[in-house]
Coordinates of C-alpha atoms in Angstrom, one line a residue:
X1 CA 53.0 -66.7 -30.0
X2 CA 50.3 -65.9 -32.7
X3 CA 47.8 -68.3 -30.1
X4 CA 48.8 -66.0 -27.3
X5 CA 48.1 -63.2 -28.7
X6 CA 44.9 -64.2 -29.9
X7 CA 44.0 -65.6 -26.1
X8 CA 45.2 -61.7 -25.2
X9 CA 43.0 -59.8 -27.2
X10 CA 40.0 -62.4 -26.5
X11 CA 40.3 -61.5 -22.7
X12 CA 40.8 -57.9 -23.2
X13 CA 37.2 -57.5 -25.7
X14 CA 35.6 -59.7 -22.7
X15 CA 37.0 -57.2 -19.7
X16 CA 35.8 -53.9 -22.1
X17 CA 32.6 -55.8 -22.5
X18 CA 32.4 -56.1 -18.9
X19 CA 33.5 -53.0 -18.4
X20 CA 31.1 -51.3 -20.6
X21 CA 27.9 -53.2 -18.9
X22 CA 29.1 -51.9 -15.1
X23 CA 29.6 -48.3 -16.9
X24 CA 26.2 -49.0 -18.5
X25 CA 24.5 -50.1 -14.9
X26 CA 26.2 -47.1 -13.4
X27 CA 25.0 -45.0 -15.4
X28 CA 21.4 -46.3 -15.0
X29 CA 22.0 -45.4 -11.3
X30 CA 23.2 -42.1 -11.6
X31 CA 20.3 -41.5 -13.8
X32 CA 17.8 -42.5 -11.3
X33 CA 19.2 -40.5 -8.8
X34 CA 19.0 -37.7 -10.4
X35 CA 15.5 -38.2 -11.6
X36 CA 14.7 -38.4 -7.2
X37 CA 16.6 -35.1 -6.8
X38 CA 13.8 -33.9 -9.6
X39 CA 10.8 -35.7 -8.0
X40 CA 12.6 -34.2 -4.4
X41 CA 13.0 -30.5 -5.5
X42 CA 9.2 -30.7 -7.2
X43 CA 8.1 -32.1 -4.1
X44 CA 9.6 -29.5 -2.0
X45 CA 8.3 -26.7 -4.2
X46 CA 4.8 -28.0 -4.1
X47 CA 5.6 -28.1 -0.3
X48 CA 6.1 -24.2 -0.5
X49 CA 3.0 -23.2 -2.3
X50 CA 0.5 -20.7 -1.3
X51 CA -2.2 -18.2 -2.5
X52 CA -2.0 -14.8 -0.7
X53 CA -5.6 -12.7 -1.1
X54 CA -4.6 -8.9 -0.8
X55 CA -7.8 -7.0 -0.7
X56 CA -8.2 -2.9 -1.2
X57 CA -11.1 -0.5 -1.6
X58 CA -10.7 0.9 -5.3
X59 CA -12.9 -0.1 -8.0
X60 CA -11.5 2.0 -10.6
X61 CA -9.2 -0.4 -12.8
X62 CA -6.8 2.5 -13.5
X63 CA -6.4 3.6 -9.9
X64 CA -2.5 3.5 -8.4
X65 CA -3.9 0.6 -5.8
X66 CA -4.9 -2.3 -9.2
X67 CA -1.4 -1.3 -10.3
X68 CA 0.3 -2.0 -7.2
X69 CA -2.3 -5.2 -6.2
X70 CA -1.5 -6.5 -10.1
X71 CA 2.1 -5.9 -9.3
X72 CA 2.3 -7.9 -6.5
X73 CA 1.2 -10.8 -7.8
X74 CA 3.4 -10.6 -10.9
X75 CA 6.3 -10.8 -8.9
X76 CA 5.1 -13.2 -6.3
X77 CA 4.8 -15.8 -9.1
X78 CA 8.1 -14.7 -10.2
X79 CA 10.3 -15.0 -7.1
X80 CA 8.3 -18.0 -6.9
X81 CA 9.2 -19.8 -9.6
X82 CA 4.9 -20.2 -9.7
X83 CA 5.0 -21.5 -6.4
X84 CA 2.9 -18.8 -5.3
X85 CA -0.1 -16.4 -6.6
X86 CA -2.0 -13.8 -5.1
X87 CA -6.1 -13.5 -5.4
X88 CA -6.7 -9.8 -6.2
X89 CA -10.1 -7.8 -4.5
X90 CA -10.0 -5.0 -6.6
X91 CA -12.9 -3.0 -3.7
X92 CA -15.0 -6.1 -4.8
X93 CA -14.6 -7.9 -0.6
X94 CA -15.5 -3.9 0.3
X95 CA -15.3 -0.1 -0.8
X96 CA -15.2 0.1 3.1
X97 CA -11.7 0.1 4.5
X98 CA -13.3 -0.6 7.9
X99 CA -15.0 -3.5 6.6
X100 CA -11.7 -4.5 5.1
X101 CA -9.7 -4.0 7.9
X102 CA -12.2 -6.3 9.9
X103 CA -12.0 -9.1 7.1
X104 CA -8.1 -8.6 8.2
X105 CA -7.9 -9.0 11.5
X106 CA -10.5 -12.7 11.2
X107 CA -8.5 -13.9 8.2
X108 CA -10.7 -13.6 5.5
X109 CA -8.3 -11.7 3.4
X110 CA -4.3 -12.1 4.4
X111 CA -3.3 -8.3 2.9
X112 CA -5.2 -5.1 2.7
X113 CA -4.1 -1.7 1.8
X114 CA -6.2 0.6 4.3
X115 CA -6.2 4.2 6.0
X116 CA -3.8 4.2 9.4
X117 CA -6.3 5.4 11.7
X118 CA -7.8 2.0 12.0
X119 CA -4.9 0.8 13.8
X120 CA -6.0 3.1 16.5
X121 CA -8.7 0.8 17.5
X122 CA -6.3 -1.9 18.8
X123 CA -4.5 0.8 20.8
X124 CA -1.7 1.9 18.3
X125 CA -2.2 5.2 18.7
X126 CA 0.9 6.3 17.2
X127 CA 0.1 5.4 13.8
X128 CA -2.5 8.4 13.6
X129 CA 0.9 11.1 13.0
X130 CA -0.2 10.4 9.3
X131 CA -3.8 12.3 9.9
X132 CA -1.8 15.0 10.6
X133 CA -1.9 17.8 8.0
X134 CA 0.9 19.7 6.8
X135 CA 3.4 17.1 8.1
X136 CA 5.2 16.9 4.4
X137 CA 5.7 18.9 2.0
X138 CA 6.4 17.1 -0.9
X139 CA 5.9 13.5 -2.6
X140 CA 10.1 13.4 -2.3
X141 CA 9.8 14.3 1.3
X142 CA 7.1 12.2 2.4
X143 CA 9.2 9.4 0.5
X144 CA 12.5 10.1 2.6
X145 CA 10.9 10.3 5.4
X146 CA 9.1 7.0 5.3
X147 CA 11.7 4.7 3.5
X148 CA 14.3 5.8 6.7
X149 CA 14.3 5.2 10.3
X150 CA 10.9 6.9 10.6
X151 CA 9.0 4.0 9.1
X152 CA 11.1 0.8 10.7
X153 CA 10.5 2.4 13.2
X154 CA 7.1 2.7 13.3
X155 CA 6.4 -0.7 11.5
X156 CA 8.2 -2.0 14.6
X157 CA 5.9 0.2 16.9
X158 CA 2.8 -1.8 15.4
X159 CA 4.0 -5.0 15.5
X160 CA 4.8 -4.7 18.8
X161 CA 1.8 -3.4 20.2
X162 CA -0.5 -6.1 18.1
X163 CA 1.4 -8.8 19.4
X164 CA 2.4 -9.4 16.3
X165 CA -1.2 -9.7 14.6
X166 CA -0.6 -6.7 12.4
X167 CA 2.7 -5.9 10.5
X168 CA 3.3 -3.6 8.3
X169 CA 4.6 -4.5 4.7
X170 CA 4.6 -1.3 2.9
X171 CA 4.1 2.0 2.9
X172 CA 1.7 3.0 0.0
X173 CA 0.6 6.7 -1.3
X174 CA -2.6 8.0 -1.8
X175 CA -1.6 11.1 -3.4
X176 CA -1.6 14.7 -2.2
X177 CA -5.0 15.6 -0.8
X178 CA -7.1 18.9 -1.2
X179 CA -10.3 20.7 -0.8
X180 CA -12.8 20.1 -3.2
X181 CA -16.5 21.6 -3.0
X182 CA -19.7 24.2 -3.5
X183 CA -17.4 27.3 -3.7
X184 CA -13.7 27.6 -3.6
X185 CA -11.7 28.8 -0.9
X186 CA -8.3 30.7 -0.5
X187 CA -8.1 30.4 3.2
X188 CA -9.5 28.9 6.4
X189 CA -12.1 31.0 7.1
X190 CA -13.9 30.5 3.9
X191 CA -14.7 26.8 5.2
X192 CA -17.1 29.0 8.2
X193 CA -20.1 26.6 8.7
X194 CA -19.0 24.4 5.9
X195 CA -19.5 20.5 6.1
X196 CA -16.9 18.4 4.9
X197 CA -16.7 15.1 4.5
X198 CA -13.7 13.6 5.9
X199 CA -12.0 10.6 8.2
X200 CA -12.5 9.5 11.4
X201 CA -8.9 10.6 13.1
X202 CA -9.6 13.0 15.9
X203 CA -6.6 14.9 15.0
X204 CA -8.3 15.5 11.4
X205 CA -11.5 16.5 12.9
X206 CA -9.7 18.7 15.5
X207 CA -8.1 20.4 12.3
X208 CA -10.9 21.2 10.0
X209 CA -12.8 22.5 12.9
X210 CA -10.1 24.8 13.8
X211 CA -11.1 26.1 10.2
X212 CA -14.6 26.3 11.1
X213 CA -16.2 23.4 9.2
X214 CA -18.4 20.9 9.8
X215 CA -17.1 17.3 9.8
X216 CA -19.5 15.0 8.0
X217 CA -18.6 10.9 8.4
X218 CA -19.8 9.7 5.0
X219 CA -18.6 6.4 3.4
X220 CA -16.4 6.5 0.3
X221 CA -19.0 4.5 -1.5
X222 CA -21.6 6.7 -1.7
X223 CA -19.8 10.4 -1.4
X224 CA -20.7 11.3 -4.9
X225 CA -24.5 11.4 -4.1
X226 CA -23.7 12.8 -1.0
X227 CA -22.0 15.7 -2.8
X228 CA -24.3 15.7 -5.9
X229 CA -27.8 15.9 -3.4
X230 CA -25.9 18.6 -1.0
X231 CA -26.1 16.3 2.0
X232 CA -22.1 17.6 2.5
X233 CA -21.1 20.8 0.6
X234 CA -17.1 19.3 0.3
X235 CA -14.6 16.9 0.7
X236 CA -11.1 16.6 0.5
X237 CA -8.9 13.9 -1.2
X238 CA -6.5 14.1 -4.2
X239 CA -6.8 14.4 -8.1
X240 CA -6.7 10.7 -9.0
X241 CA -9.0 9.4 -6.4
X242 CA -11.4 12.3 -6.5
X243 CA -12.1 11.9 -10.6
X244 CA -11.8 8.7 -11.1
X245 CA -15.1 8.5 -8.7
X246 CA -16.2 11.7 -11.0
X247 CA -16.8 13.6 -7.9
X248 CA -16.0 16.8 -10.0
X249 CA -18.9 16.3 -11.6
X250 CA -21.5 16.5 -8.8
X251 CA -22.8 19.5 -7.7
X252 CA -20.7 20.5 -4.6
X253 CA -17.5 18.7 -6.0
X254 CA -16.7 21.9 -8.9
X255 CA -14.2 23.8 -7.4
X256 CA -11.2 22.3 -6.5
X257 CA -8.6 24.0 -4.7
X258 CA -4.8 23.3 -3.6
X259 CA -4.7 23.3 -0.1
X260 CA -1.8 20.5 -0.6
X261 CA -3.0 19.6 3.3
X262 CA -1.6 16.0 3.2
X263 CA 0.5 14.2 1.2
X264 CA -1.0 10.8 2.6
X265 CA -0.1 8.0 3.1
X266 CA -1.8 4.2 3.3
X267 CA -0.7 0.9 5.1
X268 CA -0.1 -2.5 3.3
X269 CA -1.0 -4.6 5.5
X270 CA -0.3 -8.7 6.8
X271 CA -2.5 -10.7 8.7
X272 CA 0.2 -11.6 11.6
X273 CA -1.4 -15.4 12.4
X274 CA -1.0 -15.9 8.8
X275 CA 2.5 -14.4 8.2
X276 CA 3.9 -16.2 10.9
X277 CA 3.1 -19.6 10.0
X278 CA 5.0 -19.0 6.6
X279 CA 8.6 -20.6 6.6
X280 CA 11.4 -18.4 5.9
X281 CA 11.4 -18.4 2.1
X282 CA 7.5 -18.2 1.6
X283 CA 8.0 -14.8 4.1
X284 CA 11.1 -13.8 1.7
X285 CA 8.7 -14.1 -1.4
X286 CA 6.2 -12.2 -0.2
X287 CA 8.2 -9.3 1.7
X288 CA 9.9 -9.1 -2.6
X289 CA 7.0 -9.2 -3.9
X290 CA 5.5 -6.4 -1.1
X291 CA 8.9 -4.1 -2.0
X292 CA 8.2 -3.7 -5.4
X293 CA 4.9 -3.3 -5.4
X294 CA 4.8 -0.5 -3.1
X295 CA 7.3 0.9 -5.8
X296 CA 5.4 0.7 -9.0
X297 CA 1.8 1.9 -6.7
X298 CA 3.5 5.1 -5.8
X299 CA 5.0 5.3 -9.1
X300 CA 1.8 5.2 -10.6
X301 CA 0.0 7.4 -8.1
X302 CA 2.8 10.2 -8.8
X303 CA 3.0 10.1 -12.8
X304 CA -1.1 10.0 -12.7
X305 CA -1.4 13.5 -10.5
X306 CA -1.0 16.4 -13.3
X307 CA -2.9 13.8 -15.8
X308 CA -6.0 13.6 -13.5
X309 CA -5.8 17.4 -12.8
X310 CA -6.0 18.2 -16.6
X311 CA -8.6 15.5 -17.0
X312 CA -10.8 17.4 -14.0
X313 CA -10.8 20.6 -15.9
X314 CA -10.9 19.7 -19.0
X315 CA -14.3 18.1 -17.8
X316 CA -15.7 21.2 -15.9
X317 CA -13.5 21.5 -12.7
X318 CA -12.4 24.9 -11.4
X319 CA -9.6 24.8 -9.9
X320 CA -7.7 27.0 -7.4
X321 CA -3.7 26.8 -7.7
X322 CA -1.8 26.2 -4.6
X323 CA 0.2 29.8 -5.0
X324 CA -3.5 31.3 -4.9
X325 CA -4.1 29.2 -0.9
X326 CA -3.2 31.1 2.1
X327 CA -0.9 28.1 3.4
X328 CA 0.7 30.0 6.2
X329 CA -2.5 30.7 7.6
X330 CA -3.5 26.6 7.4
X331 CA -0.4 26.0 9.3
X332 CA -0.9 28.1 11.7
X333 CA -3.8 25.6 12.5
X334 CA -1.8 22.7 11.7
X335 CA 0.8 23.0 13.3
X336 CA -0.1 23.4 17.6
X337 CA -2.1 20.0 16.4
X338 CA 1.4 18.3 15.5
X339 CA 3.1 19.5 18.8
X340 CA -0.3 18.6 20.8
X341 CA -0.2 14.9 19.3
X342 CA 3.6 14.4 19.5
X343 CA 3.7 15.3 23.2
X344 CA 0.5 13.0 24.1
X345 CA 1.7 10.2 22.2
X346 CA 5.6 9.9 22.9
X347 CA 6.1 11.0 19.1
X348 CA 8.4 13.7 19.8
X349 CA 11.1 12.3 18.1
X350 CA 9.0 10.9 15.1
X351 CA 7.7 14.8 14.1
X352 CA 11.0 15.9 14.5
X353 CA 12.3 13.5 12.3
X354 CA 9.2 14.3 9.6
X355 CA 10.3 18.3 10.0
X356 CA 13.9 17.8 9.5

C-alpha cells in the first residue's frame, strides 16, 4: 500500500515537472511573439514617418503665422506618436509669397500659408472673392462664413481645377486690414491722387481706384523704406502686421485709420503630388495637425489686434477710429465690385452666402 503510494506521488512530481517545463517553453514562445508584434508595430511606424516643410512669409517671431506654423508641428508629433515633424520657414525660404507660392507648386516646400490671388494664375479665378473689400463684417462673420459650406465648397473648387495639385488645408486670418499713411482720411475722396501700396487682385486695384488712388506694386519686404523715402504715401494692412514691421514709424505710415475694408483671409496650403502619395493615416495626421493649427493662428491673430493698436500709439501712431470713417460711402464703391465679380465668375451663390 505504503509502496503504492509512494510509486503515485513519484509519477505525479515527474508529470508536474513535465508539466512545468512545456508551461516554461510555452511561455518562451508567447514571449517571442510578442516581442515580433513590438519589432512589427516599430517597423510599421518607422514605415509611416515623414517630415512636412510648411513655409510662410513672416519674420516676426510673435506674428499669428509662427504661432500657427509652431502649432502644427506640436501636434503633428503628437498625433504621431513622433512619427512625424514638420521643418518650420519662419519668411526665411522667402518674405515673397510669390516666391513661396512657386517653391510650392515645384516641391521645394510641401505647405505654405500665402495670399489667394495667386491661385488665379492657374486659372482659379474664383478664389479672388477674398480681395473683395467690404465682403465681412466682423472676425465672427468672416469665421461663419468660412468654417460652413462656403469654404468646402470652395476648397473643393480649387482642387478641382488644379487637378488636384493644390488643396486647400485651412483657412488662416490675417487680421482686419486698414488704411495707414501721410495724412489720414475719413472718406474716399481724401485718397484723390494718393499712391497706395497694395496686392496684385484686379478687383483690389479696381477698388482703390474707384477711391481715386494710385496703386503702387511694392514687395512686403521692403515697404517700410518705401513708405519712410515717400516712394508710396500709404498702404493698407492690419495692426499686427503693420507694427510688427514698425511701419508706423516711417514717415508716410503715422496715421492710421479704420476703414475695416477687409477682414482677410490667407490659404494654408498642400502640395497635391506630395499629399497624395501619403497613405491614409499620414493624410489623417496632417489634416489634425492642419485643424488645430488654423485654430490657435486665428486665435492668436484676434487676441493680438487691440494689443498692437495700443502698441502703435503708444509709439507715435495717430489713429482714426472706425465711427470717425465714412463706411457707407466705401461701400458704395465696394459693393457694384462684388456684384460685377460674382456675375463674371459664377459666384453668385458664394456672395450671397457671405451677405447672409
Amino acid at each position: 500500500m505504503k509502496k503504492n503510494l509512494k510509486s503515485a506521488l513519484a509519477v505525479a512530481v515527474m508529470l508536474s515537472a513535465t508539466f512545468s517545463i512545456h508551461a516554461a517553453k510555452a511561455g518562451k514562445v508567447i514571449s517571442r511573439n510578442s516581442s515580433k508584434t513590438s519589432v512589427s508595430k516599430k517597423a510599421e511606424s518607422r514605415s509611416l514617418e515623414i517630415t512636412v516643410s510648411l513655409a510662410h512669409n513672416q519674420t516676426a517671431p510673435d506674428n499669428p503665422y509662427t504661432f500657427g506654423a509652431k502649432a502644427f508641428k506640436d501636434k503633428l508629433e503628437q498625433v504621431s506618436g513622433g512619427g512625424a515633424t514638420a521643418t518650420l520657414y519662419n519668411g526665411n525660404m522667402s518674405e515673397d509669397e510669390g516666391e513661396l507660392f512657386k517653391k510650392l507648386q515645384s516641391g521645394e516646400a510641401n505647405i505654405v500659408v500665402i495670399s489667394p490671388g495667386y491661385l488665379t494664375s492657374l486659372g482659379v479665378a474664383e478664389v479672388d472673392i477674398f480681395s473683395l473689400n467690404y465682403l465681412f463684417n466682423n472676425f465672427a462673420h468672416w469665421g461663419k462664413v468660412l468654417d460652413g459650406p462656403f469654404g468646402s465648397e470652395l476648397a473643393g473648387i480649387v482642387n478641382q481645377k488644379t487637378n488636384g495639385k493644390i488643396q486647400i488645408l485651412g483657412y488662416w486670418s490675417a487680421g482686419v486690414r486698414n488704411y495707414y499713411g501721410k495724412k489720414p482720411i475719413h472718406s474716399p475722396k481724401d485718397l484723390k491722387g494718393m499712391t497706395i501700396r497694395i496686392g496684385s487682385s484686379p478687383v483690389q486695384q479696381q477698388f482703390w481706384k474707384g477711391c481715386g488712388a494710385i496703386p503702387a506694386s511694392v514687395g512686403w519686404g521692403v515697404l517700410y523704406d518705401a513708405l519712410n523715402t515717400g516712394k508710396v504715401d500709404s498702404a493698407e494692412n492690419d495692426y499686427t502686421n503693420m507694427s510688427l514691421k514698425n511701419h508706423h514709424k516711417a514717415k508716410n505710415g503715422k496715421y492710421i485709420c479704420e476703414t475695416e475694408h477687409d477682414f482677410t483671409t490667407r490659404l494654408m496650403l498642400v502640395n497635391g503630388d506630395f499629399f497624395n502619395k501619403l497613405t491614409p493615416t499620414q493624410k489623417k495626421w496632417i489634416k489634425q495637425a492642419a485643424s488645430y493649427a488654423t485654430q490657435v493662428e486665428r486665435q492668436k491673430t484676434f487676441e493680438q489686434a487691440s494689443g498692437s493698436k495700443a502698441k502703435t500709439i503708444a509709439e507715435g501712431a495717430v489713429v482714426v477710429e472706425n465711427s470717425d470713417i465714412d463706411t457707407a460711402a466705401f461701400k458704395a464703391i465696394a459693393l457694384p465690385i462684388q456684384d460685377e465679380f460674382a456675375q463674371k465668375n459664377g459666384m453668385e451663390r458664394f456672395l450671397k452666402m457671405a451677405r447672409q
